mmCIF file of C-alpha atoms in Angstrom:
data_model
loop_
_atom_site.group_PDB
_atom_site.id
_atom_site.type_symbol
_atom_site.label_atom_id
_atom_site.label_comp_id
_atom_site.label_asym_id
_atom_site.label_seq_id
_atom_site.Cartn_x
_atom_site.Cartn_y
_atom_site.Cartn_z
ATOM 1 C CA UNK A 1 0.000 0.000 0.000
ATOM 2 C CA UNK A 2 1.568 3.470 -0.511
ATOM 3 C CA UNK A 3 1.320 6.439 1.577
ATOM 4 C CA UNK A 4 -2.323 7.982 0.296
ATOM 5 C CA UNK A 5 -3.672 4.648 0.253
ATOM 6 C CA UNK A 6 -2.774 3.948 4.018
ATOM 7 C CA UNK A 7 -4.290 7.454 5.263
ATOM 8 C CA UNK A 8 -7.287 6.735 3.582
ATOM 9 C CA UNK A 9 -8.832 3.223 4.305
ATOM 10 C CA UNK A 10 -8.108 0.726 6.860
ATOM 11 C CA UNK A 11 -7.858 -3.162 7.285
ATOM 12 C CA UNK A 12 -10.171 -5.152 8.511
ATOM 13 C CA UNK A 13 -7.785 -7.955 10.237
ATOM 14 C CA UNK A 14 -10.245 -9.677 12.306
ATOM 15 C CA UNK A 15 -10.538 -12.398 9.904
ATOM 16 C CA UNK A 16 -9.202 -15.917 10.141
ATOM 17 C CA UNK A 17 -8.067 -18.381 7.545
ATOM 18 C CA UNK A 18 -10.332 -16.491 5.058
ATOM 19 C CA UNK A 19 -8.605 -17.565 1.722
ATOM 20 C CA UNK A 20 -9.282 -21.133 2.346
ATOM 21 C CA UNK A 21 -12.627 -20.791 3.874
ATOM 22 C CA UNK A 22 -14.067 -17.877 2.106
ATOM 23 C CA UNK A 23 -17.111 -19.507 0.280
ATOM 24 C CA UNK A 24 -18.342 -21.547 3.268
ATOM 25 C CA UNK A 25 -18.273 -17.990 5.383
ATOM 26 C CA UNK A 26 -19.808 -16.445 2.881
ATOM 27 C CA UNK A 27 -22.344 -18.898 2.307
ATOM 28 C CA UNK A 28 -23.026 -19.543 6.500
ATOM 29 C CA UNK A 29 -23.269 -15.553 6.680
ATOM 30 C CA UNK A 30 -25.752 -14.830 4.047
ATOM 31 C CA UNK A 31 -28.045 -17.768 4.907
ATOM 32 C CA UNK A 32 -27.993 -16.403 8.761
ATOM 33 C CA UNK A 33 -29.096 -12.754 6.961
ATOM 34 C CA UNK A 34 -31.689 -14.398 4.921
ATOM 35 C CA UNK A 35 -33.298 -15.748 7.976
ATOM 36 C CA UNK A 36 -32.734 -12.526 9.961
ATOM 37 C CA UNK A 37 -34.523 -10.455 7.161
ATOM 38 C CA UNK A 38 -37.364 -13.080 7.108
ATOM 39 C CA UNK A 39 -38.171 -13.765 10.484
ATOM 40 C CA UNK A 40 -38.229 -9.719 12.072
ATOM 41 C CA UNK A 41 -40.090 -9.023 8.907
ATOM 42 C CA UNK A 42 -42.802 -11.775 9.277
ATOM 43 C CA UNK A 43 -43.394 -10.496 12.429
ATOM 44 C CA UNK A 44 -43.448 -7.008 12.398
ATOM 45 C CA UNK A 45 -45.876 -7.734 9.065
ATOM 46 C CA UNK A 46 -47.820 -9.762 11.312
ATOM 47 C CA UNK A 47 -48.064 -6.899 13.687
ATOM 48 C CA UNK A 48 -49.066 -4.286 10.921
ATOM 49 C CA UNK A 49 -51.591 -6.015 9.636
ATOM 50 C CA UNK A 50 -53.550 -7.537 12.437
ATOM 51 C CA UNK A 51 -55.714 -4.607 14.165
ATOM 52 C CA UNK A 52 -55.597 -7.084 17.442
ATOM 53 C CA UNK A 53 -52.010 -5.965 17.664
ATOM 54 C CA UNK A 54 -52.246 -2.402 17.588
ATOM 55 C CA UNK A 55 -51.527 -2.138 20.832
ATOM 56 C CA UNK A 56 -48.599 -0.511 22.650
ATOM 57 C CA UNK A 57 -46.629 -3.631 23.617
ATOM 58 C CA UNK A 58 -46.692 -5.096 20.452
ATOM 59 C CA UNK A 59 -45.920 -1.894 18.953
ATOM 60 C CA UNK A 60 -42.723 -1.905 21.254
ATOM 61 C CA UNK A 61 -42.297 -5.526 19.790
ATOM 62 C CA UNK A 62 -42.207 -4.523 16.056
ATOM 63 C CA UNK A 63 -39.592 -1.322 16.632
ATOM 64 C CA UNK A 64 -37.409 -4.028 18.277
ATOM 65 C CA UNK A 65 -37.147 -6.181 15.361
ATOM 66 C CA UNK A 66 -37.208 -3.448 12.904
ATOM 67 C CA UNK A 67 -34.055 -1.920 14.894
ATOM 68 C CA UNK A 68 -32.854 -5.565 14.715
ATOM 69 C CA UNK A 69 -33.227 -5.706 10.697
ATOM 70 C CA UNK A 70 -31.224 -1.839 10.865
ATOM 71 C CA UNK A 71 -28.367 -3.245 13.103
ATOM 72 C CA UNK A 72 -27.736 -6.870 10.572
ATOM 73 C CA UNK A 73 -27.831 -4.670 7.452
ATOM 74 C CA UNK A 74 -25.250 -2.109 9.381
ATOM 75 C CA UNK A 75 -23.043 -5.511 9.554
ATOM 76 C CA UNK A 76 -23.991 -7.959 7.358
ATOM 77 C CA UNK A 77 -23.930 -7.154 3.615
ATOM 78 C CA UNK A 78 -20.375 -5.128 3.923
ATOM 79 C CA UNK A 79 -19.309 -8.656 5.904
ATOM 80 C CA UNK A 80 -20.327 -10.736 2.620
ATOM 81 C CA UNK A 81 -18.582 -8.328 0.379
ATOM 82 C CA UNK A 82 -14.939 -8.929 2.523
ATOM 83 C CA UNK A 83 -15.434 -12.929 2.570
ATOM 84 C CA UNK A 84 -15.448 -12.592 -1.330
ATOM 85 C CA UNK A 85 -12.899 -9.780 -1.611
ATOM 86 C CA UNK A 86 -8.994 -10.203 -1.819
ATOM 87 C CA UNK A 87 -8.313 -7.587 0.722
ATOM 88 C CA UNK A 88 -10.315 -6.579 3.261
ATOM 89 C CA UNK A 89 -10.233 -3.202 3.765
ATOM 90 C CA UNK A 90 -13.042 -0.560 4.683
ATOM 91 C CA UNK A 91 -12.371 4.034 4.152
ATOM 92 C CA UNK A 92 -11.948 5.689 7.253
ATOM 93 C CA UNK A 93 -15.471 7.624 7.084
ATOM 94 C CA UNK A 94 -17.469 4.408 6.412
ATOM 95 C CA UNK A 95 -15.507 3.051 9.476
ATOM 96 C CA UNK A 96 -16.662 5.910 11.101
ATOM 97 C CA UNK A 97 -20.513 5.674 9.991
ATOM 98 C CA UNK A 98 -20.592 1.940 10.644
ATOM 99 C CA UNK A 99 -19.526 2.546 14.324
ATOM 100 C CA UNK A 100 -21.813 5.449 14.602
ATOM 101 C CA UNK A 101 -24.807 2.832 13.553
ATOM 102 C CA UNK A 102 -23.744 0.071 15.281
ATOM 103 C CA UNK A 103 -23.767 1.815 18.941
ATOM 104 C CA UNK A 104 -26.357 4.212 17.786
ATOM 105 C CA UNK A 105 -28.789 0.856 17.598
ATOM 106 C CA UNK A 106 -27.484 -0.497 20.334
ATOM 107 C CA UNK A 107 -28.525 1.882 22.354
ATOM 108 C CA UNK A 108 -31.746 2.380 20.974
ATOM 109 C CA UNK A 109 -32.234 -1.567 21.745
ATOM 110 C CA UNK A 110 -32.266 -0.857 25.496
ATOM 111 C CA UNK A 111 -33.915 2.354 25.417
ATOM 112 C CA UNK A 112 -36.720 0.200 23.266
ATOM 113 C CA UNK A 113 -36.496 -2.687 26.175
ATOM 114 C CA UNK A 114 -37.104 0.183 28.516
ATOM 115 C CA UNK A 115 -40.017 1.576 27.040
ATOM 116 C CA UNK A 116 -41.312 -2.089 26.781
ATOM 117 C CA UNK A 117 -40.951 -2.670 30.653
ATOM 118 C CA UNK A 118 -42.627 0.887 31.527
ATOM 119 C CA UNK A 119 -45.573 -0.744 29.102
ATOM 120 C CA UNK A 120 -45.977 -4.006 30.836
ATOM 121 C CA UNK A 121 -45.570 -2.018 34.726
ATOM 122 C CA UNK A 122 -48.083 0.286 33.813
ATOM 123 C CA UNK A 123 -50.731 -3.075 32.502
ATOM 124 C CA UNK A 124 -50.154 -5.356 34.972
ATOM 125 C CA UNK A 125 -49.560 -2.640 38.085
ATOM 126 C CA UNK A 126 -52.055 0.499 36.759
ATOM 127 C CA UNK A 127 -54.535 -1.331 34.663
ATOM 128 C CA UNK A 128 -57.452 0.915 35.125
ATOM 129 C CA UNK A 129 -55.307 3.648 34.334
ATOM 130 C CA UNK A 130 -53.192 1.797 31.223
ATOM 131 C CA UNK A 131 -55.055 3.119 28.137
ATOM 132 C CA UNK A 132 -55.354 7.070 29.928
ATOM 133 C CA UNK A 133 -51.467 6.616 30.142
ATOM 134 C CA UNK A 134 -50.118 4.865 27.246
ATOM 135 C CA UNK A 135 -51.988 6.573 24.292
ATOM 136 C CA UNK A 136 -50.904 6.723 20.951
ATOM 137 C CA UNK A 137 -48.791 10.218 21.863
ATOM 138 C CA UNK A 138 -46.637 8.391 24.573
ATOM 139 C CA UNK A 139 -46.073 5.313 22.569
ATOM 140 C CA UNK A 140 -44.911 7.748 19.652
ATOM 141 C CA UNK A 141 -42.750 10.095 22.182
ATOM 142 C CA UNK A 142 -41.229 6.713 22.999
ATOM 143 C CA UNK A 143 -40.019 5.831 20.380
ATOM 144 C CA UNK A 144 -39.086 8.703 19.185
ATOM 145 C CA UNK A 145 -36.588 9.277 22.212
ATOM 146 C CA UNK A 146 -35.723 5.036 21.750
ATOM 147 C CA UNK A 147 -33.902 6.340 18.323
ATOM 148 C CA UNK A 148 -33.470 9.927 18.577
ATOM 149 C CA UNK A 149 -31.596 10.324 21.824
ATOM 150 C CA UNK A 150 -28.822 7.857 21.320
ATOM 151 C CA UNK A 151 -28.551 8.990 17.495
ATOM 152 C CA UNK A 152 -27.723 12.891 18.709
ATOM 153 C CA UNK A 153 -25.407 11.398 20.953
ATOM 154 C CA UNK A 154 -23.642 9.570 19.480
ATOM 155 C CA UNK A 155 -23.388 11.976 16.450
ATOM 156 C CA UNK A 156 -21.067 14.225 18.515
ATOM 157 C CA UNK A 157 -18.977 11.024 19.251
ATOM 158 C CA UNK A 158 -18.587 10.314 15.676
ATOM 159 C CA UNK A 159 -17.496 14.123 14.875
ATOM 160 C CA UNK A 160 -15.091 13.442 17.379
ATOM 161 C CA UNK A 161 -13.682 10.167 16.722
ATOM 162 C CA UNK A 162 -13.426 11.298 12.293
ATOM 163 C CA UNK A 163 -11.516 14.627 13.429
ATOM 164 C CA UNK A 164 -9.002 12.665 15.201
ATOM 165 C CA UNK A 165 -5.560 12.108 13.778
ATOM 166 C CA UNK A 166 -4.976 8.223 13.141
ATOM 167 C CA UNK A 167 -1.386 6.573 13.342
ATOM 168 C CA UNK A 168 -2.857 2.713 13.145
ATOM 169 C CA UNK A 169 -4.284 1.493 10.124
ATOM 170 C CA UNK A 170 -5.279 -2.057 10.929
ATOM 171 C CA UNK A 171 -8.442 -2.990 13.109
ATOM 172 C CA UNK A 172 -8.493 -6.461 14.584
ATOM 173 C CA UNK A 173 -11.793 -7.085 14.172
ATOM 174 C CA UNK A 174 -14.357 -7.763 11.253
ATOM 175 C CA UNK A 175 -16.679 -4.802 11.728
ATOM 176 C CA UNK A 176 -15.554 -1.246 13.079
ATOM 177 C CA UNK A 177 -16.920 -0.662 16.670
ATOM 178 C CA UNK A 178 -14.761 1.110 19.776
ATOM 179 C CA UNK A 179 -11.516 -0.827 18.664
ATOM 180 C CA UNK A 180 -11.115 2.215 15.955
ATOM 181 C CA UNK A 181 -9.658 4.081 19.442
ATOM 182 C CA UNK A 182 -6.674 1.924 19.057
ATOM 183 C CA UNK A 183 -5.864 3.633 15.980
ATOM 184 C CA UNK A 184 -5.592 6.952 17.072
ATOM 185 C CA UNK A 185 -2.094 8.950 17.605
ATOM 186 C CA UNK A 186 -3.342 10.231 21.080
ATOM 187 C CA UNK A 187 -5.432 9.058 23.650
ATOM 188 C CA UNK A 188 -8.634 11.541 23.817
ATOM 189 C CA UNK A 189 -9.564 12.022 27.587
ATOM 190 C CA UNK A 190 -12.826 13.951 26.129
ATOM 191 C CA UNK A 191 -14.040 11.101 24.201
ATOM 192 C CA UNK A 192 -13.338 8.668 26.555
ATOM 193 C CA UNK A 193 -15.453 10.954 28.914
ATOM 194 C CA UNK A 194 -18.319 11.353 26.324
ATOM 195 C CA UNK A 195 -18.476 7.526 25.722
ATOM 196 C CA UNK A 196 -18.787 6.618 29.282
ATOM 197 C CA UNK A 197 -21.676 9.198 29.587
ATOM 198 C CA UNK A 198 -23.213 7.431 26.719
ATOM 199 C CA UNK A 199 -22.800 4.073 28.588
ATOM 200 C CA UNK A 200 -24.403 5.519 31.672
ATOM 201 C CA UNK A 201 -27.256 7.345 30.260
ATOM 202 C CA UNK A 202 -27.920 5.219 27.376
ATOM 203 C CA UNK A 203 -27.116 1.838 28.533
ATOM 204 C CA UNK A 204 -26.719 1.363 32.469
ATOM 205 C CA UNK A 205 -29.942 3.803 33.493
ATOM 206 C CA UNK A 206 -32.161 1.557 31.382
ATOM 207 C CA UNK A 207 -31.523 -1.636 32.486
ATOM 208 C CA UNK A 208 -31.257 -0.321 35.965
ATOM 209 C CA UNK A 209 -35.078 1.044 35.323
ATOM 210 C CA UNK A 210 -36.003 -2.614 33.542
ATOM 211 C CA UNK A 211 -34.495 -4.786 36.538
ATOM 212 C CA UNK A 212 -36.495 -2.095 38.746
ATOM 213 C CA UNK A 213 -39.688 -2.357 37.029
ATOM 214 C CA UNK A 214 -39.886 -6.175 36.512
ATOM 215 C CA UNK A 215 -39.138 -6.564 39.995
ATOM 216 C CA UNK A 216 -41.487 -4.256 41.227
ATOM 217 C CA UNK A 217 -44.216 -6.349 38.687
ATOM 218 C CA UNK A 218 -43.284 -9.202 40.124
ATOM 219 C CA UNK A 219 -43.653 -8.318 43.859
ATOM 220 C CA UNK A 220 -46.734 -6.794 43.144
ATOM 221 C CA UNK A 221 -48.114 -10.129 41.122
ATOM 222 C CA UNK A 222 -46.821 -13.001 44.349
ATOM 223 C CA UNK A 223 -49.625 -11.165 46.400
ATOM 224 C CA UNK A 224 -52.328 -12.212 43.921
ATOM 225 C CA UNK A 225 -53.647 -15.181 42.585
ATOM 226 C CA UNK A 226 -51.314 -17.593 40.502
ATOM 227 C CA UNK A 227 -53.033 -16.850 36.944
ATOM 228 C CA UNK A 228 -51.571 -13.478 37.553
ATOM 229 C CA UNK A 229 -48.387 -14.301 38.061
ATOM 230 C CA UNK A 230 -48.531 -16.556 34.984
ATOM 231 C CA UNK A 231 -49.863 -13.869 32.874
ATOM 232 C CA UNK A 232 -47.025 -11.123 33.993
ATOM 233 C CA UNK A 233 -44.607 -14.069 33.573
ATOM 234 C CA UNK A 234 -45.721 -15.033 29.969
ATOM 235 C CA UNK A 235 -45.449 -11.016 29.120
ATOM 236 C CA UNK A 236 -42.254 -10.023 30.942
ATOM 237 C CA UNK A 237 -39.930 -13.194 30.448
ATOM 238 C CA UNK A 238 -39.323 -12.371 26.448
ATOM 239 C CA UNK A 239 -37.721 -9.467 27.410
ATOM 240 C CA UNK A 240 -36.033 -10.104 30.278
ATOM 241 C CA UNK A 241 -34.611 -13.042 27.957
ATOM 242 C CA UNK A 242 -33.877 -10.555 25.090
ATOM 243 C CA UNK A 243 -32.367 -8.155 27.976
ATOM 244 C CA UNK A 244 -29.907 -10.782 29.474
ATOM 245 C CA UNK A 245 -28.799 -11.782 26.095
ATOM 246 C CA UNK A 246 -27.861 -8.012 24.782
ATOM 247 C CA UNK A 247 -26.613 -7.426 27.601
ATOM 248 C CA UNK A 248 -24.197 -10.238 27.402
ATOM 249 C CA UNK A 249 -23.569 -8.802 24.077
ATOM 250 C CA UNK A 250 -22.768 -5.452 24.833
ATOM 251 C CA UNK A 251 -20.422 -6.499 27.713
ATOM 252 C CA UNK A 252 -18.269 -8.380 25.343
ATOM 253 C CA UNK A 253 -18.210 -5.949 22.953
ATOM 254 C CA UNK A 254 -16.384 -3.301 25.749
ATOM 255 C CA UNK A 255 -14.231 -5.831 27.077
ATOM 256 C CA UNK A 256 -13.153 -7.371 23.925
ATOM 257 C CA UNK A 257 -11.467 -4.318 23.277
ATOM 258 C CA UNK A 258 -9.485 -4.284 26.526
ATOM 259 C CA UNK A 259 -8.188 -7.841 26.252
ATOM 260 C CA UNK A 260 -8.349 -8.447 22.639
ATOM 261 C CA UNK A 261 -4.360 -9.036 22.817
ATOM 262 C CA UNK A 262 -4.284 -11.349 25.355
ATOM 263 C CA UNK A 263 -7.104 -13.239 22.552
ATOM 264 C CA UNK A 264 -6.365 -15.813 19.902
ATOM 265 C CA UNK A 265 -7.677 -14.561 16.471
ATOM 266 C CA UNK A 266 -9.992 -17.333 16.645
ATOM 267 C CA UNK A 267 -11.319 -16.631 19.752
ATOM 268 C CA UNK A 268 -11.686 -12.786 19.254
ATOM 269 C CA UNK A 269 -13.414 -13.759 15.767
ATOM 270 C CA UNK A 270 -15.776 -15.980 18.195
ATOM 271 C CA UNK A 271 -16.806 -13.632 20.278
ATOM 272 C CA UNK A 272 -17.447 -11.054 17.848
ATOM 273 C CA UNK A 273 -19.254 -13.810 15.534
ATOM 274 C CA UNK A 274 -21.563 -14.174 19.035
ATOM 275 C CA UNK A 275 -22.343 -10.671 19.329
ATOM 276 C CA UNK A 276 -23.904 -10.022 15.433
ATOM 277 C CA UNK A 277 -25.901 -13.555 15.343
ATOM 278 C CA UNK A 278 -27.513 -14.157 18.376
ATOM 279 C CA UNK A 279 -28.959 -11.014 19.263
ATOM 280 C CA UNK A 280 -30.480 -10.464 15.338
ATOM 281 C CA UNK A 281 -31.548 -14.047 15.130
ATOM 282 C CA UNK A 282 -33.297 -15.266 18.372
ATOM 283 C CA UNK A 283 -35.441 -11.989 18.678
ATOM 284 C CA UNK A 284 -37.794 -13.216 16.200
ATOM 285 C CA UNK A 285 -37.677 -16.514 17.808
ATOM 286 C CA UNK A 286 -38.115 -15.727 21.576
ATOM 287 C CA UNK A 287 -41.401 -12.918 20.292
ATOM 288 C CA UNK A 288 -42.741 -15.800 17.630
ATOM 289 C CA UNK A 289 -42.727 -18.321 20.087
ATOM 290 C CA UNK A 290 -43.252 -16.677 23.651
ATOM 291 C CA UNK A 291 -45.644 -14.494 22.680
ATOM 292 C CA UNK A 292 -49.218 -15.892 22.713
ATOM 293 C CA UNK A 293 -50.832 -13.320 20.215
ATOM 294 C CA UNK A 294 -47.799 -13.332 17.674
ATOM 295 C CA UNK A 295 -47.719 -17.066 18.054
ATOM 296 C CA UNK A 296 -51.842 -17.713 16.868
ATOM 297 C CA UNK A 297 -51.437 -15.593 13.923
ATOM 298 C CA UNK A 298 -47.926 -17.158 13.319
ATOM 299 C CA UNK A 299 -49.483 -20.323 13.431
ATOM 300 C CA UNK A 300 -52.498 -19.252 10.999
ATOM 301 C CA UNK A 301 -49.966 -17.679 8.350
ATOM 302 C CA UNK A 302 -47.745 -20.954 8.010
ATOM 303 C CA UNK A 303 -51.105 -23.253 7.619
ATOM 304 C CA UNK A 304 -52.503 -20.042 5.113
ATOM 305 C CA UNK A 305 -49.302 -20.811 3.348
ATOM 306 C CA UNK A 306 -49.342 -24.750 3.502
ATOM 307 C CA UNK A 307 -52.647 -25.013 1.905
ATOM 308 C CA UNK A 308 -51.792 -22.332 -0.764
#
């Protein structure tokens, strides 16, 4: 590479043995995106069309999964370029945009999961009071803060991180998150600062709120009868499920980048592999299946389909 060519794009050196396994990657990959795309869109379809699920959870349910489908196609289709491409290399500005979306949506995921549990405390713990609370304005102010907030904020990150002089120009990872602070000349003290008020505000508050609020639901529910508590179970153990898992996620993701030397390749490429399939790929699953609503008209599509 000459001189322009190195201040201009990076490598993407996450990957292992990819000339002699290229095809089966690629192949693996885009099957796991084919489902992905399939089974959020089924369900947010199913949610669109069917007036029964109009209603604020499910609503909660579908921006999930469509911030699911926004996170894989961040990933995904520049992943299935590099498995067929002789170098593997990414510009420093689409480095910086793919970072910006990737924690932009992962933020919004939690901030989503929060909205969700303030839903299911205000059914189950205010019911008389649920449909004078959670109208069609607060659902929509919601969601609106779900992708706005984390999207402003982490917009000033970005700036930050592009206007900073790079002296690295290899990433070992597949897909540019926080390891592109590696590559920097100096260490930033006010992006380092920004990023963990991101993390607080953005990541830690809401699950601190969930884990509040599904508590509370649940020590509210033992004092009744036990149909209750199977009801607030059936509705609050999806997401609690989708919760732990993210959060699993997410906590890989920050300390992959502090021990990623002390890492094999393989088991850095692992990891990483971990964090962009489970998360995109069992959402569908856990809401299809948990669900009872979602489930009955899943059910009645496939059998629509079978006999067509």
């Amino acid at each position: 590479m000459d001189e322009g060519y190195n201040f201009t794009f990076l490598t993407l050196g996450g990957h292992v043995e990819i000339d002699r396994y290229r095809y089966l990657y690629f192949m693996i990959v885009f099957l796991v995106y084919i489902f992905i795309i399939c089974g959020n869109s089924v369900i947010v379809y199913l949610i669109w069309i069917h007036q029964d699920l109009h209603e604020p959870m499910y609503i909660f349910i579908a921006a999930l999964l469509l911030n699911s489908l926004l996170y894989s196609t961040n990933i995904y289709p520049k992943l299935l370029i590099d498995f067929l491409s002789e170098k593997q290399i990414i510009s420093h500005q689409a480095c910086v945009l793919q970072y910006f979306m990737f924690y932009t949506l992962s933020c919004s995921e939690f901030l989503l999961l929060a909205a969700m549990a303030y839903d299911r405390y205000v059914s189950i713990c205010k019911p008389l009071q649920y449909s004078m609370i959670m109208r069609k304005k607060t659902v929509g102010m919601l969601l609106a803060v779900a992708w706005l907030l984390p999207a402003c904020q982490l917009t000033a990150l970005a700036i930050l991180t592009a206007n900073q002089k790079i002296c690295g120009f290899t990433l070992k990872v597949i897909f540019c998150n926080n390891s592109i602070y590696k590559l920097h000349c100096v260490w930033s003290r006010v992006i380092s600062l920004f990023g963990a008020l991101i993390l607080v505000n953005a990541i830690l508050l809401p699950i601190l709120f969930i884990l509040f609020t599904y508590a509370k639901i649940f020590i509210i529910t033992y004092k009744h009868s036990i149909e209750v508590r199977k009801k607030a179970a059936q509705t609050c153990l999806p997401h609690l499920l989708v919760l732990i898992n993210y959060s699993c996620l997410i906590i890989f993701d920050v300390v992959l980048v502090r021990i990623e030397s002390d890492l094999s390749k393989t088991a850095q490429l692992i990891i990483t592999l971990q964090m962009i399939l489970y998360h995109p790929l069992f959402n569908p699953i856990i809401y299809g299946l948990k669900m009872k609503e979602i489930s009955k008209h899943l059910k009645t599509l496939f059998s629509q389909c079978k006999i067509s």
